Short mmCIF file of C-alpha atoms (C1' of nucleotides) in Angstrom, two decimals:
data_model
loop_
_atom_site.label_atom_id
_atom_site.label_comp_id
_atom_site.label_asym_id
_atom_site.label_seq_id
_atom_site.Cartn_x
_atom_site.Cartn_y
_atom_site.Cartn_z
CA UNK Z 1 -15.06 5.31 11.67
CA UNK Z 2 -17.42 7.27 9.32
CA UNK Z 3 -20.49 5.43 11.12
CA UNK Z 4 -21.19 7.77 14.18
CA UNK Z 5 -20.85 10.54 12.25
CA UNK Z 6 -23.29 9.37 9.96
CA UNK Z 7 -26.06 8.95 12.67
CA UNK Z 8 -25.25 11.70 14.25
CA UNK Z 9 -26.65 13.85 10.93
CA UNK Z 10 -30.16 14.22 11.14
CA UNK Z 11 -30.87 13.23 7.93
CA UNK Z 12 -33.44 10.07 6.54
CA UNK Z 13 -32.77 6.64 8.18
CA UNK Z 14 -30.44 4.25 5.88
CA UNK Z 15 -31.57 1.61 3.85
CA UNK Z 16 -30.59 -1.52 5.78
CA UNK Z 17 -29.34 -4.42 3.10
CA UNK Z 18 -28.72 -7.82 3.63
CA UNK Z 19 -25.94 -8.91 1.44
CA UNK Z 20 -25.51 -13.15 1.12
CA UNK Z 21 -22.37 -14.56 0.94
CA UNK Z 22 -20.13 -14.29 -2.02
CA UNK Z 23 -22.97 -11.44 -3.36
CA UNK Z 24 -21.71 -8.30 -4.24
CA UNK Z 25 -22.61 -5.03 -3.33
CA UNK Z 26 -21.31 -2.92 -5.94
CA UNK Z 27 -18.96 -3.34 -8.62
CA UNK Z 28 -15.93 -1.14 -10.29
CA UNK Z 29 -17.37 1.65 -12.74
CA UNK Z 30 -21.02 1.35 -11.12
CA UNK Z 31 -22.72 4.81 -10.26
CA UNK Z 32 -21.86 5.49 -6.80
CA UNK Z 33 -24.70 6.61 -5.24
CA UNK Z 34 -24.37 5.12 -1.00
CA UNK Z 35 -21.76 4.95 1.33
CA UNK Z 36 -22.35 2.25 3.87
CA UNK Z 37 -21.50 0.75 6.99
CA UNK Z 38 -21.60 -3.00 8.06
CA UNK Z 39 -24.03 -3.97 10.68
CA UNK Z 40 -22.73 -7.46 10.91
CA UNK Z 41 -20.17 -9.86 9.03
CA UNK Z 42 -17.69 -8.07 6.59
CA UNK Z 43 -17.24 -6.79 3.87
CA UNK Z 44 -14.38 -7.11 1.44
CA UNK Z 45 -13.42 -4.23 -0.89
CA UNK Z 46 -11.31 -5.84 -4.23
CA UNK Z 47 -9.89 -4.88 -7.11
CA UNK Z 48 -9.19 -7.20 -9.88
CA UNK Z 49 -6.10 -7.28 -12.31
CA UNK Z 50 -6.78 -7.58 -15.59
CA UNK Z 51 -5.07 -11.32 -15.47
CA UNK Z 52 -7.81 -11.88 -12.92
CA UNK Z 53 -6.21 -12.00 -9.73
CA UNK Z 54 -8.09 -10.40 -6.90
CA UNK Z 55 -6.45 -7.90 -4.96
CA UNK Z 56 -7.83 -7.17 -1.89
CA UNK Z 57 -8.06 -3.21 -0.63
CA UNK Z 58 -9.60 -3.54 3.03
CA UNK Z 59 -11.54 -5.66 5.03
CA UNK Z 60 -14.57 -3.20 6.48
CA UNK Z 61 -15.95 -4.87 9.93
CA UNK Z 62 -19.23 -4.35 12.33
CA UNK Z 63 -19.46 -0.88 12.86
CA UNK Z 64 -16.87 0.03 10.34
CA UNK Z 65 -18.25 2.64 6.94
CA UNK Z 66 -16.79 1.67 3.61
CA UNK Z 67 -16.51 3.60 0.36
CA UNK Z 68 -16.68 6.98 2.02
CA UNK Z 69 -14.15 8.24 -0.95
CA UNK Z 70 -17.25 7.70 -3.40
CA UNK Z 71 -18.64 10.50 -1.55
CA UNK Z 72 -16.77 13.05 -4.32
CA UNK Z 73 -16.23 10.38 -6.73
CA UNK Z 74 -19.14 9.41 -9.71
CA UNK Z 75 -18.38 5.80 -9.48
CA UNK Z 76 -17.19 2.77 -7.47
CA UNK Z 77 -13.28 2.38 -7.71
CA UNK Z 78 -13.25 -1.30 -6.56
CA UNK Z 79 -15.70 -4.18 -6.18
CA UNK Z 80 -17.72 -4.55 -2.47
CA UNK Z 81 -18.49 -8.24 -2.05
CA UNK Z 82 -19.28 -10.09 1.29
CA UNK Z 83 -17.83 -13.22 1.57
CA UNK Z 84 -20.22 -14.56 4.48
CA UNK Z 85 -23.63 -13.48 5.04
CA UNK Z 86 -23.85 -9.50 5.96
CA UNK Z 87 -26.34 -6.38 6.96
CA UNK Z 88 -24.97 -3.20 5.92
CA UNK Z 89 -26.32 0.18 6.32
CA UNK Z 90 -26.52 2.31 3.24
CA UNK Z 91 -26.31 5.88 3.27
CA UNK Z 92 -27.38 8.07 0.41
CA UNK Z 93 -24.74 9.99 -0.93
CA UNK Z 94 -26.87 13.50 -1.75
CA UNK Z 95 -27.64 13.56 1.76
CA UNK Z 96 -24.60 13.16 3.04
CA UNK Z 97 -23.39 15.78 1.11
CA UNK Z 98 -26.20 18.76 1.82
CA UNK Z 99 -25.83 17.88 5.37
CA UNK Z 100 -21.88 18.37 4.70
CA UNK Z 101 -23.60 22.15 3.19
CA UNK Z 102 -25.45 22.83 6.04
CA UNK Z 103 -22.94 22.12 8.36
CA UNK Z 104 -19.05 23.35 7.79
CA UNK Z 105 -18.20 21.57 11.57
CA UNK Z 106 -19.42 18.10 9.92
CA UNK Z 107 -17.65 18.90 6.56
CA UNK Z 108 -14.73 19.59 8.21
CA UNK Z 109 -14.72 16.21 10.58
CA UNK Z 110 -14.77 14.40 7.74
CA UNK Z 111 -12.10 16.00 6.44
CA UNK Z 112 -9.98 14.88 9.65
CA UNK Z 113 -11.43 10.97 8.75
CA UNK Z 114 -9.95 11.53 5.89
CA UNK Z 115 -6.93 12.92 6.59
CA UNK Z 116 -6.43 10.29 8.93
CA UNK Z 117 -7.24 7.52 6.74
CA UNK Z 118 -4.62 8.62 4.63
CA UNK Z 119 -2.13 8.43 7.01
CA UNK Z 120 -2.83 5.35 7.86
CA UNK Z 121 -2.93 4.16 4.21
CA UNK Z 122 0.54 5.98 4.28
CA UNK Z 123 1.70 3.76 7.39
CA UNK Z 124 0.47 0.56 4.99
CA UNK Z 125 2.41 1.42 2.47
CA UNK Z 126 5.38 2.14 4.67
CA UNK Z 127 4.85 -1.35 5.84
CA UNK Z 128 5.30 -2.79 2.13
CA UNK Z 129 8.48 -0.93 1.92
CA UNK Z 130 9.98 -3.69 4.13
CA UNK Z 131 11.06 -6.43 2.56
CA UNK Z 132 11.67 -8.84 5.06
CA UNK Z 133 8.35 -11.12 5.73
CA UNK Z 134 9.10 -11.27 9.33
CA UNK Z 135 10.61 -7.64 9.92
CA UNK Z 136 7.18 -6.82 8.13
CA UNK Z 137 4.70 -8.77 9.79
CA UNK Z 138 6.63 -7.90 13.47
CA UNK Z 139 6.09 -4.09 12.52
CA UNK Z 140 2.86 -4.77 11.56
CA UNK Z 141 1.69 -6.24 15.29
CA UNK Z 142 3.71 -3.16 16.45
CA UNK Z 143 1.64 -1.07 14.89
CA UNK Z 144 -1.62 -2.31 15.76
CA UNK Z 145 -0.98 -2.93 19.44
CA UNK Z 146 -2.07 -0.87 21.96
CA UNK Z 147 0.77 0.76 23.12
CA UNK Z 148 0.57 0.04 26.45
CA UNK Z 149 -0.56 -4.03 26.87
CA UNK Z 150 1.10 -4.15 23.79
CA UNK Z 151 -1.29 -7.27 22.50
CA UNK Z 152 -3.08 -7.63 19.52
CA UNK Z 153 -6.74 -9.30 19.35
CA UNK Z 154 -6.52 -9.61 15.29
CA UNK Z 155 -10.39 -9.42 14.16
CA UNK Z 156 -10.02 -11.43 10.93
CA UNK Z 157 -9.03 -13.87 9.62
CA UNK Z 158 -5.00 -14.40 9.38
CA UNK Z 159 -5.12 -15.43 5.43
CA UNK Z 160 -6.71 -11.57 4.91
CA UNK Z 161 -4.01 -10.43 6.76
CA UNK Z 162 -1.14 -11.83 5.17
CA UNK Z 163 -3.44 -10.43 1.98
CA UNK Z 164 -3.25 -6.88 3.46
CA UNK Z 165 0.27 -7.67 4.07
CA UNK Z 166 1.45 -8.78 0.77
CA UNK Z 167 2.48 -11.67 1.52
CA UNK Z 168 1.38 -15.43 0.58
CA UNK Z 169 -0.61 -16.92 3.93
CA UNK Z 170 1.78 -19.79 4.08
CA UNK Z 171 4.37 -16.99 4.67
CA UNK Z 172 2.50 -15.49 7.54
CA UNK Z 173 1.83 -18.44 9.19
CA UNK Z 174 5.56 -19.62 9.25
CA UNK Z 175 7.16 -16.45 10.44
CA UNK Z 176 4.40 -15.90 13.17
CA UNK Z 177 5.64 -19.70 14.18
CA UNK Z 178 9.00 -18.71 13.91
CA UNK Z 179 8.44 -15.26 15.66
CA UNK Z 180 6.97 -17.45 18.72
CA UNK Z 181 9.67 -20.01 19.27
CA UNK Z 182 11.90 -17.22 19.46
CA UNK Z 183 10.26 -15.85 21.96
CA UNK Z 184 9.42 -12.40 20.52
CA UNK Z 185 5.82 -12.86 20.74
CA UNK Z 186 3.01 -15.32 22.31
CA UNK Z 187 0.04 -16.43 21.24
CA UNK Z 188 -3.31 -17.81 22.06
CA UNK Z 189 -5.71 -18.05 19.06
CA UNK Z 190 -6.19 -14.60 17.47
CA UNK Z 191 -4.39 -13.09 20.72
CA UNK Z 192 -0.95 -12.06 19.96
CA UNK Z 193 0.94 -10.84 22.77
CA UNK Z 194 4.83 -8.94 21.87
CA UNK Z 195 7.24 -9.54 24.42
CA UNK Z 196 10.13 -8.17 23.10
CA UNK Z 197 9.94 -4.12 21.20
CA UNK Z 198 13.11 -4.89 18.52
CA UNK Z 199 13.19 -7.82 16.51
CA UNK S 1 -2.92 19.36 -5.90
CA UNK S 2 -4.04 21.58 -3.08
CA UNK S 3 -1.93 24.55 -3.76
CA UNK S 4 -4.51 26.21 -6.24
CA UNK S 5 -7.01 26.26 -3.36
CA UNK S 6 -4.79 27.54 -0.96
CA UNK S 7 -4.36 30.50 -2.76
CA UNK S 8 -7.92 31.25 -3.38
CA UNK S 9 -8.18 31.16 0.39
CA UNK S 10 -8.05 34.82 1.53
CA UNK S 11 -5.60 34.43 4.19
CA UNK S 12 -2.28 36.35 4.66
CA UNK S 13 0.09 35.01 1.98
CA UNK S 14 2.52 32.13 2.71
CA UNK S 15 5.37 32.49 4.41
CA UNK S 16 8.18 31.40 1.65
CA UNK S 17 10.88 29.23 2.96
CA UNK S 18 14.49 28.49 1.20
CA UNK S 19 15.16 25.27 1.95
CA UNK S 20 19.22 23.65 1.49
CA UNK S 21 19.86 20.37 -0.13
CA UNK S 22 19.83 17.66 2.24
CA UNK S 23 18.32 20.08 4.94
CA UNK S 24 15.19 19.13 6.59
CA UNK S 25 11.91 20.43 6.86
CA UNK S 26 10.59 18.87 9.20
CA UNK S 27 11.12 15.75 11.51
CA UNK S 28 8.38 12.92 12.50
CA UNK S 29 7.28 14.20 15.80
CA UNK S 30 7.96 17.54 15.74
CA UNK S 31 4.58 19.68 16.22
CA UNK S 32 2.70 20.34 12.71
CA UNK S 33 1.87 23.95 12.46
CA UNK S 34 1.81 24.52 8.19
CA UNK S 35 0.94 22.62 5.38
CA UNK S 36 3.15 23.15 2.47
CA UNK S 37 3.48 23.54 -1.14
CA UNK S 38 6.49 23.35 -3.02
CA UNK S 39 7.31 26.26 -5.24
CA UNK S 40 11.05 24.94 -6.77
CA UNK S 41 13.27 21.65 -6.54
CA UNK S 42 10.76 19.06 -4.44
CA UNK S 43 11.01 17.23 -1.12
CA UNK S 44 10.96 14.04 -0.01
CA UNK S 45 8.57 12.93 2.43
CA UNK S 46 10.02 9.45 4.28
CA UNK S 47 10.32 7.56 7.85
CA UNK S 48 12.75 5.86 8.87
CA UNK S 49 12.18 2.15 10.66
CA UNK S 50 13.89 1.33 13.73
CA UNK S 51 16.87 -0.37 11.83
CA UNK S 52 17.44 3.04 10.03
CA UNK S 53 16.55 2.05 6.98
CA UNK S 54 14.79 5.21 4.92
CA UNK S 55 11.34 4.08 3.91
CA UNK S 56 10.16 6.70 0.94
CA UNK S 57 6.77 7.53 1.19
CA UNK S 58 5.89 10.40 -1.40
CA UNK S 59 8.14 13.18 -3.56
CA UNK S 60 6.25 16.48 -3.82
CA UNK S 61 7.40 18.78 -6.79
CA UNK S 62 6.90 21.99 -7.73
CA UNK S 63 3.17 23.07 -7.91
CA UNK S 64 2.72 20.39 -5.40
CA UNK S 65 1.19 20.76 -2.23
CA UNK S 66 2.12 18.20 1.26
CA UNK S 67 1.52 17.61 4.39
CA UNK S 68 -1.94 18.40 3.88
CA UNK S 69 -3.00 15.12 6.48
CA UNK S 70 -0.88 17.12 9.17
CA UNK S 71 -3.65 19.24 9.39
CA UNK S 72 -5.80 17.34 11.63
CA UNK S 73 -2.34 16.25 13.81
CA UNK S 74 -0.75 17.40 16.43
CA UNK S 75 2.41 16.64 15.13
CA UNK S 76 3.87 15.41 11.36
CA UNK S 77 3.95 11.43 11.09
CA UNK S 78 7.21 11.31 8.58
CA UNK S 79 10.54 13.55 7.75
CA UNK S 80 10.55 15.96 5.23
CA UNK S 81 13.81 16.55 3.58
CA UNK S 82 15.28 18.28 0.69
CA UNK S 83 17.37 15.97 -1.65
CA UNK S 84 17.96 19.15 -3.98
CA UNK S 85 17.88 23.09 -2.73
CA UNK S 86 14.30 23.57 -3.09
CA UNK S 87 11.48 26.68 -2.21
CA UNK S 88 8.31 25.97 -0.24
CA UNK S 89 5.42 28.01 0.76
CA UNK S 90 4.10 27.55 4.33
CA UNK S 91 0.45 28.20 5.35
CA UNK S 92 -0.20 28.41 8.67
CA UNK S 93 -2.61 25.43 9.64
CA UNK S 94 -4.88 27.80 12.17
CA UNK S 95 -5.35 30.35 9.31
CA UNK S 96 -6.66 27.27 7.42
CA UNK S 97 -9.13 25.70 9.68
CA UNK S 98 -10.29 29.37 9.83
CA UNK S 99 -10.89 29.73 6.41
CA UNK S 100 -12.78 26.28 6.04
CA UNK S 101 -14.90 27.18 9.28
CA UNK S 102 -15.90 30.86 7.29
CA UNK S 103 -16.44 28.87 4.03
CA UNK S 104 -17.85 25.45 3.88
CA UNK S 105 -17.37 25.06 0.28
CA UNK S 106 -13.89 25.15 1.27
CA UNK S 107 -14.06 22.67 3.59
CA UNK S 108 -15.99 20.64 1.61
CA UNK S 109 -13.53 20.72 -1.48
CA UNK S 110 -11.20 20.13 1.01
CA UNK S 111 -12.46 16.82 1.72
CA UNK S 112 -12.91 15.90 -1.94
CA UNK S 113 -9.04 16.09 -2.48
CA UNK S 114 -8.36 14.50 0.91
CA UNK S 115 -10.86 11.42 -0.95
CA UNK S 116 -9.20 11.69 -4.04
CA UNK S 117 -5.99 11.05 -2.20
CA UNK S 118 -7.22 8.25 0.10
CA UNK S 119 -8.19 6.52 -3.59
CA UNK S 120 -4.94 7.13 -4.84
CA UNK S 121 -3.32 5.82 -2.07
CA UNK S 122 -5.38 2.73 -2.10
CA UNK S 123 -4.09 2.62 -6.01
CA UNK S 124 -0.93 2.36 -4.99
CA UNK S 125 -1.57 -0.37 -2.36
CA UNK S 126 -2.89 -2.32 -5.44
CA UNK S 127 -0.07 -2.06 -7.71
CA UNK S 128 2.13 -3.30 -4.32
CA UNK S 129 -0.13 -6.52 -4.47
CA UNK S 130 1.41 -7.19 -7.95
CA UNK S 131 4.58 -9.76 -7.32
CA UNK S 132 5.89 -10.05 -10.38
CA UNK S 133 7.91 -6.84 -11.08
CA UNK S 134 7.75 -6.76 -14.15
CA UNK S 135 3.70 -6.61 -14.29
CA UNK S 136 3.74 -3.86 -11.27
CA UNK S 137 6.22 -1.35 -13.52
CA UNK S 138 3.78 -2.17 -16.47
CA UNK S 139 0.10 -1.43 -14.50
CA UNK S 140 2.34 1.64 -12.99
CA UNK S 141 2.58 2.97 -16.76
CA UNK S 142 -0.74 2.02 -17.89
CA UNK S 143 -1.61 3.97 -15.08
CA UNK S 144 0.09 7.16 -14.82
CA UNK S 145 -0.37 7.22 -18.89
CA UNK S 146 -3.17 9.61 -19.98
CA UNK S 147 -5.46 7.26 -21.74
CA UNK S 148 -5.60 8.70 -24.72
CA UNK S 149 -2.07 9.34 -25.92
CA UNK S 150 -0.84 6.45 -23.81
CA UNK S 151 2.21 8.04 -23.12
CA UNK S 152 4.22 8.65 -19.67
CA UNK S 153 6.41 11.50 -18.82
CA UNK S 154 8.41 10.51 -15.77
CA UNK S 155 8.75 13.49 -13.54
CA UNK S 156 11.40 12.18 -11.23
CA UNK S 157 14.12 9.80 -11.21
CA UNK S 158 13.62 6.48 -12.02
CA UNK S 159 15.54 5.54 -8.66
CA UNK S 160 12.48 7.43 -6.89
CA UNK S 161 9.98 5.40 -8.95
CA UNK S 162 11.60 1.85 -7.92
CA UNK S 163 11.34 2.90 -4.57
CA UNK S 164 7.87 4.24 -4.87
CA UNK S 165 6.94 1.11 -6.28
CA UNK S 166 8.97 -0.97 -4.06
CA UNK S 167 11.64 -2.24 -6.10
CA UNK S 168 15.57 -2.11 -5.95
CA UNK S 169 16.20 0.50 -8.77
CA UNK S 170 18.30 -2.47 -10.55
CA UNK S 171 15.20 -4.27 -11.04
CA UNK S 172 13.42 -1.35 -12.11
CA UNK S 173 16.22 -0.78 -15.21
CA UNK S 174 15.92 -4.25 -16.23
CA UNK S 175 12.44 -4.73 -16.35
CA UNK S 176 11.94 -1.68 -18.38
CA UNK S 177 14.58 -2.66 -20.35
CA UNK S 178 12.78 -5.88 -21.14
CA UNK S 179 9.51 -4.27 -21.43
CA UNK S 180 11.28 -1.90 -23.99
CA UNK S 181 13.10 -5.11 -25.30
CA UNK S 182 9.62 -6.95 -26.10
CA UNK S 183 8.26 -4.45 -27.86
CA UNK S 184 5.46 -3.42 -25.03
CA UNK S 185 6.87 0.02 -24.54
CA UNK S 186 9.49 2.05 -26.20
CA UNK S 187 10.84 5.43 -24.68
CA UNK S 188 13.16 7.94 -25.08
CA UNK S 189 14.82 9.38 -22.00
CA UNK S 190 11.74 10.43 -19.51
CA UNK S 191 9.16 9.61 -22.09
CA UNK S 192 7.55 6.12 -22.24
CA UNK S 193 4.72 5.16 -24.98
CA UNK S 194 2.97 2.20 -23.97
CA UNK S 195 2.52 -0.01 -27.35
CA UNK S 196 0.45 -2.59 -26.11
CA UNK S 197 -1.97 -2.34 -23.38
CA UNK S 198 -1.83 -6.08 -22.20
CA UNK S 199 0.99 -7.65 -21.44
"C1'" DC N 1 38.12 18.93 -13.14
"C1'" DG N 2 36.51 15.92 -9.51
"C1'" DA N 3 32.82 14.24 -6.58
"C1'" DG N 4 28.55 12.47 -6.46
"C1'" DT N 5 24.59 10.53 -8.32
"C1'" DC N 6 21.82 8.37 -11.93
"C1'" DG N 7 21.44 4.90 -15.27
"C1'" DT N 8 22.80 0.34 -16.74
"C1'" DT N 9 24.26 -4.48 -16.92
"C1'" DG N 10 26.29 -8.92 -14.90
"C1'" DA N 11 26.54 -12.73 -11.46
"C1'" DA N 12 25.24 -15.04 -7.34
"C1'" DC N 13 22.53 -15.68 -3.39
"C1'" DG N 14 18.65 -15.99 -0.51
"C1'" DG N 15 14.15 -15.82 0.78
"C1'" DA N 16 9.40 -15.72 -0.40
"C1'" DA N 17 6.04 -17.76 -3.61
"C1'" DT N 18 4.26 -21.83 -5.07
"C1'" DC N 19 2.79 -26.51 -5.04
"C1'" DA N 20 1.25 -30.03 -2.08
"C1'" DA N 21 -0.80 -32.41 1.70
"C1'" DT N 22 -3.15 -32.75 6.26
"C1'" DC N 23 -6.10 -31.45 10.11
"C1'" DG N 24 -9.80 -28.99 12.32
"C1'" DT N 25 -13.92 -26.48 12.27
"C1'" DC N 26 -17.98 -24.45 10.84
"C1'" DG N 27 -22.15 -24.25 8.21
"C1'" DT N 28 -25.41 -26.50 5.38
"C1'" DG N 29 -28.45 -29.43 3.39
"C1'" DG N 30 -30.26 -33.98 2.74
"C1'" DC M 1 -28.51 -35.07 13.17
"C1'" DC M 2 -24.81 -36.43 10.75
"C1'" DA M 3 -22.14 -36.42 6.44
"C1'" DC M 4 -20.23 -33.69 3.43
"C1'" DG M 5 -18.00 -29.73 1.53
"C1'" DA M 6 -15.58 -25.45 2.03
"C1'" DC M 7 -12.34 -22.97 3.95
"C1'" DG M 8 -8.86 -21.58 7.50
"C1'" DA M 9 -4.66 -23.00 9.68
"C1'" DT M 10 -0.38 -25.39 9.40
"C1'" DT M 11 3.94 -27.54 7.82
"C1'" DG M 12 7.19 -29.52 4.17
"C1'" DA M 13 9.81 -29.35 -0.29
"C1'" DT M 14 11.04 -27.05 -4.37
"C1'" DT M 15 11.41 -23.42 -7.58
"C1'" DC M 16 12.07 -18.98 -9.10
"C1'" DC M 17 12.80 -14.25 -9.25
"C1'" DG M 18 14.03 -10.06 -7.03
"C1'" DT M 19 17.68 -8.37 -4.00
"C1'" DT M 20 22.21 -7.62 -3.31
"C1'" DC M 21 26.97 -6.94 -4.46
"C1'" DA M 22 29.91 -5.27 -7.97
"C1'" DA M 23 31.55 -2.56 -11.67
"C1'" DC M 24 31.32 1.06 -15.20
"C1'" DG M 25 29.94 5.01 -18.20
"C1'" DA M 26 27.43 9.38 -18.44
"C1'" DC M 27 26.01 13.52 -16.64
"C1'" DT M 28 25.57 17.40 -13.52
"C1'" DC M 29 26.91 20.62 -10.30
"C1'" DG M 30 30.05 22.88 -7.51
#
DNA sequence: CGAGTCGTTGAACGGAATCAATCGTCGTGG
DNA sequence: CCACGACGATTGATTCCGTTCAACGACTCG
C-alpha cells in the first residue's frame, strides 16, 4: 500500500504506537492529524449507526497504511480501533503533504493509490450488487485469487469477511460448506482452492 | 467534480463527443486513453457479471466528470453507456499526466478529489451494511440532505437510486411510501424534506 | 398516437438473518 | 500450569422481509 511510499520520503521517522486491544486509535470527528500503517496485528476501521450497530469499513493488516483519505480531509471519517494488541506507525500529516510539494512524482503516485483504491472500492460495491450469498461470496474468492493458482490464503478472520461481505457469518460459513461439497472449491484452513471458474 | 479543474488545466480543449442513446462509450477492457466529463444527458457507468446480469456502479450527469480512476489504467474496469442521447467532453489522459507533472498543485488537488472519492465510496459501502431497507433509504436521505435545510432533490430516477442502493426499485417505492406514510419524510415529486432525523 | 419507461401497489415465495447451541482454540490471570 | 473466559467456527430451526412476478396508470418522446 501507502507504506513504502511513505519510507521512501525522506522526511522525520514516525511515531511508533502501541495500540492494546479493544483501544482505539482515533475516533469519528477527531482532528486528523497522522496517517498510519500497522506494524503488527490489525486494525479495524468502523463506523457506527446511530442505532449503534458497528459497521465495519476495512480491516488494515501488517504492512498495510490506513486513513490515507485524512490526508485532505480535517477530521477522521470513521473510528480506528484494534481489536488485539497492535504497533502502528504514525505518519504526520504536514509532512506528508510538503513532501507531496516538493515532489510532483510522489504527489502524483499517490494519486494512482488512490485511484486504485477506488476501483477496488468500486469492485466491493459491485460485489454487494449480487444478491445471492453464494454467487457473492464465489465472486468474491474469484476476485481475490491469483489468477493463475487460482487459491486464496484469506488473512483474517472469516467472521470479518462475511462483515466485508454483507452478509451474517453463519451465512458465510454455510455456503462455503455448501460451495465445497459441490465440489466448486477445496479447502484446508484459511486455504481456499477454486476448482471450477462458473458457479 | 473534476471537470472545473480540468478546465483550468491549460491543455488543448476537449475533444466533444455526441454520444446516441443506448450507445456505448466505452467497454471494460478496452484501452483507457480520456477521462470524461459529461456536458448533457449522463451515462451510466456498470459491469456486467458472468451471468449477464448489469451491475450499476455510478450515473455521471451533466457537470460531472468520470472515469477519472482510468487514469492510472491501462484499460477502463466497467462499460460506459448512454441510457439517454447525451454530450461528453474527452481529455486526453497523456495531456493530463503532463499537466500534473508541470504543476504539482495540480497533482496534488488531484489527489484530494481522488480521497474525497475513496471516502465517499466507503460511505456508500456503509449504507450497503444497513439490512433493513427501510433504514438504508432513510441514512441515504439524511445523507445526501444538506444539513441545514434537510431537504433532498433527487437528481435521477428513483429506479437508479434503488439500484445504487441495492434494492429492487419496488422496494424502494414502498419504503418511501411508508417513510412518507409515517410522517418521517414528506415530498413532492423529486423533492424529499426529511421531518425527523431519527427514525 | 403508440411504444417504452417510470412510478406504484398487490400477492406469494424464497432465501438470508436471527436465535440458539456446541466445539475448539487461544490468551490470560490466578 | 491449568482453569476459565472470550471468541471464532460450525450447524440446526425458525422467522421475517426483500425479491420477484404481475398488473396498471401516467408520462415522455419519437
Amino acid at each position: 500500500m501507502l507504506i513504502d511510499l511513505l519510507d521512501r520520503l525522506a522526511l522525520r521517522p514516525p511515531e511508533i504506537r502501541d495500540v492494546q486491544a479493544h483501544e482505539s486509535l482515533f475516533r469519528r470527528g477527531d482532528p486528523a492529524r497522522h496517517i498510519f500503517a500497522v506494524e503488527q496485528g490489525h486494525i479495524k476501521l468502523t463506523r457506527y449507526l446511530n442505532d449503534g450497530r458497528a459497521v465495519l469499513l476495512h480491516v488494515a493488516g501488517a504492512g498495510q497504511s490506513f486513513a490515507e483519505a485524512a490526508l485532505f480531509s480535517e477530521v477522521y471519517h470513521c473510528h480506528a480501533v484494534a481489536d488485539v494488541k497492535a504497533r502502528v506507525a504514525a505518519y504526520r500529516k504536514d509532512d506528508l503533504l510538503e513532501a507531496f510539494r516538493r515532489d510532483p512524482a510522489i504527489a502524483l503516485e499517490y494519486a494512482a493509490r488512490m485511484s486504485r483504491q477506488v476501483q477496488h472500492l468500486r469492485t466491493q460495491l459491485e460485489l454487494r450488487n449480487i444478491q445471492s450469498a453464494r454467487e457473492r461470496i464465489f465472486q468474491y474468492l474469484l476476485q481475490e485469487a491469483s489468477p493463475d493458482s487460482l487459491q486464496v490464503d484469506v488473512p483474517i478472520a472469516f467472521k470479518d469477511i462475511s462483515a466485508a461481505l454483507g452478509l451474517a457469518h453463519e451465512t458465510f460459513y454455510r455456503e462455503l460448506a455448501a460451495l465445497e461439497r459441490d465440489g466448486v472449491i477445496s479447502r484446508e484452513d484459511k486455504k481456499i482452492r477454486i476448482l471450477k471458474t462458473g458457479i
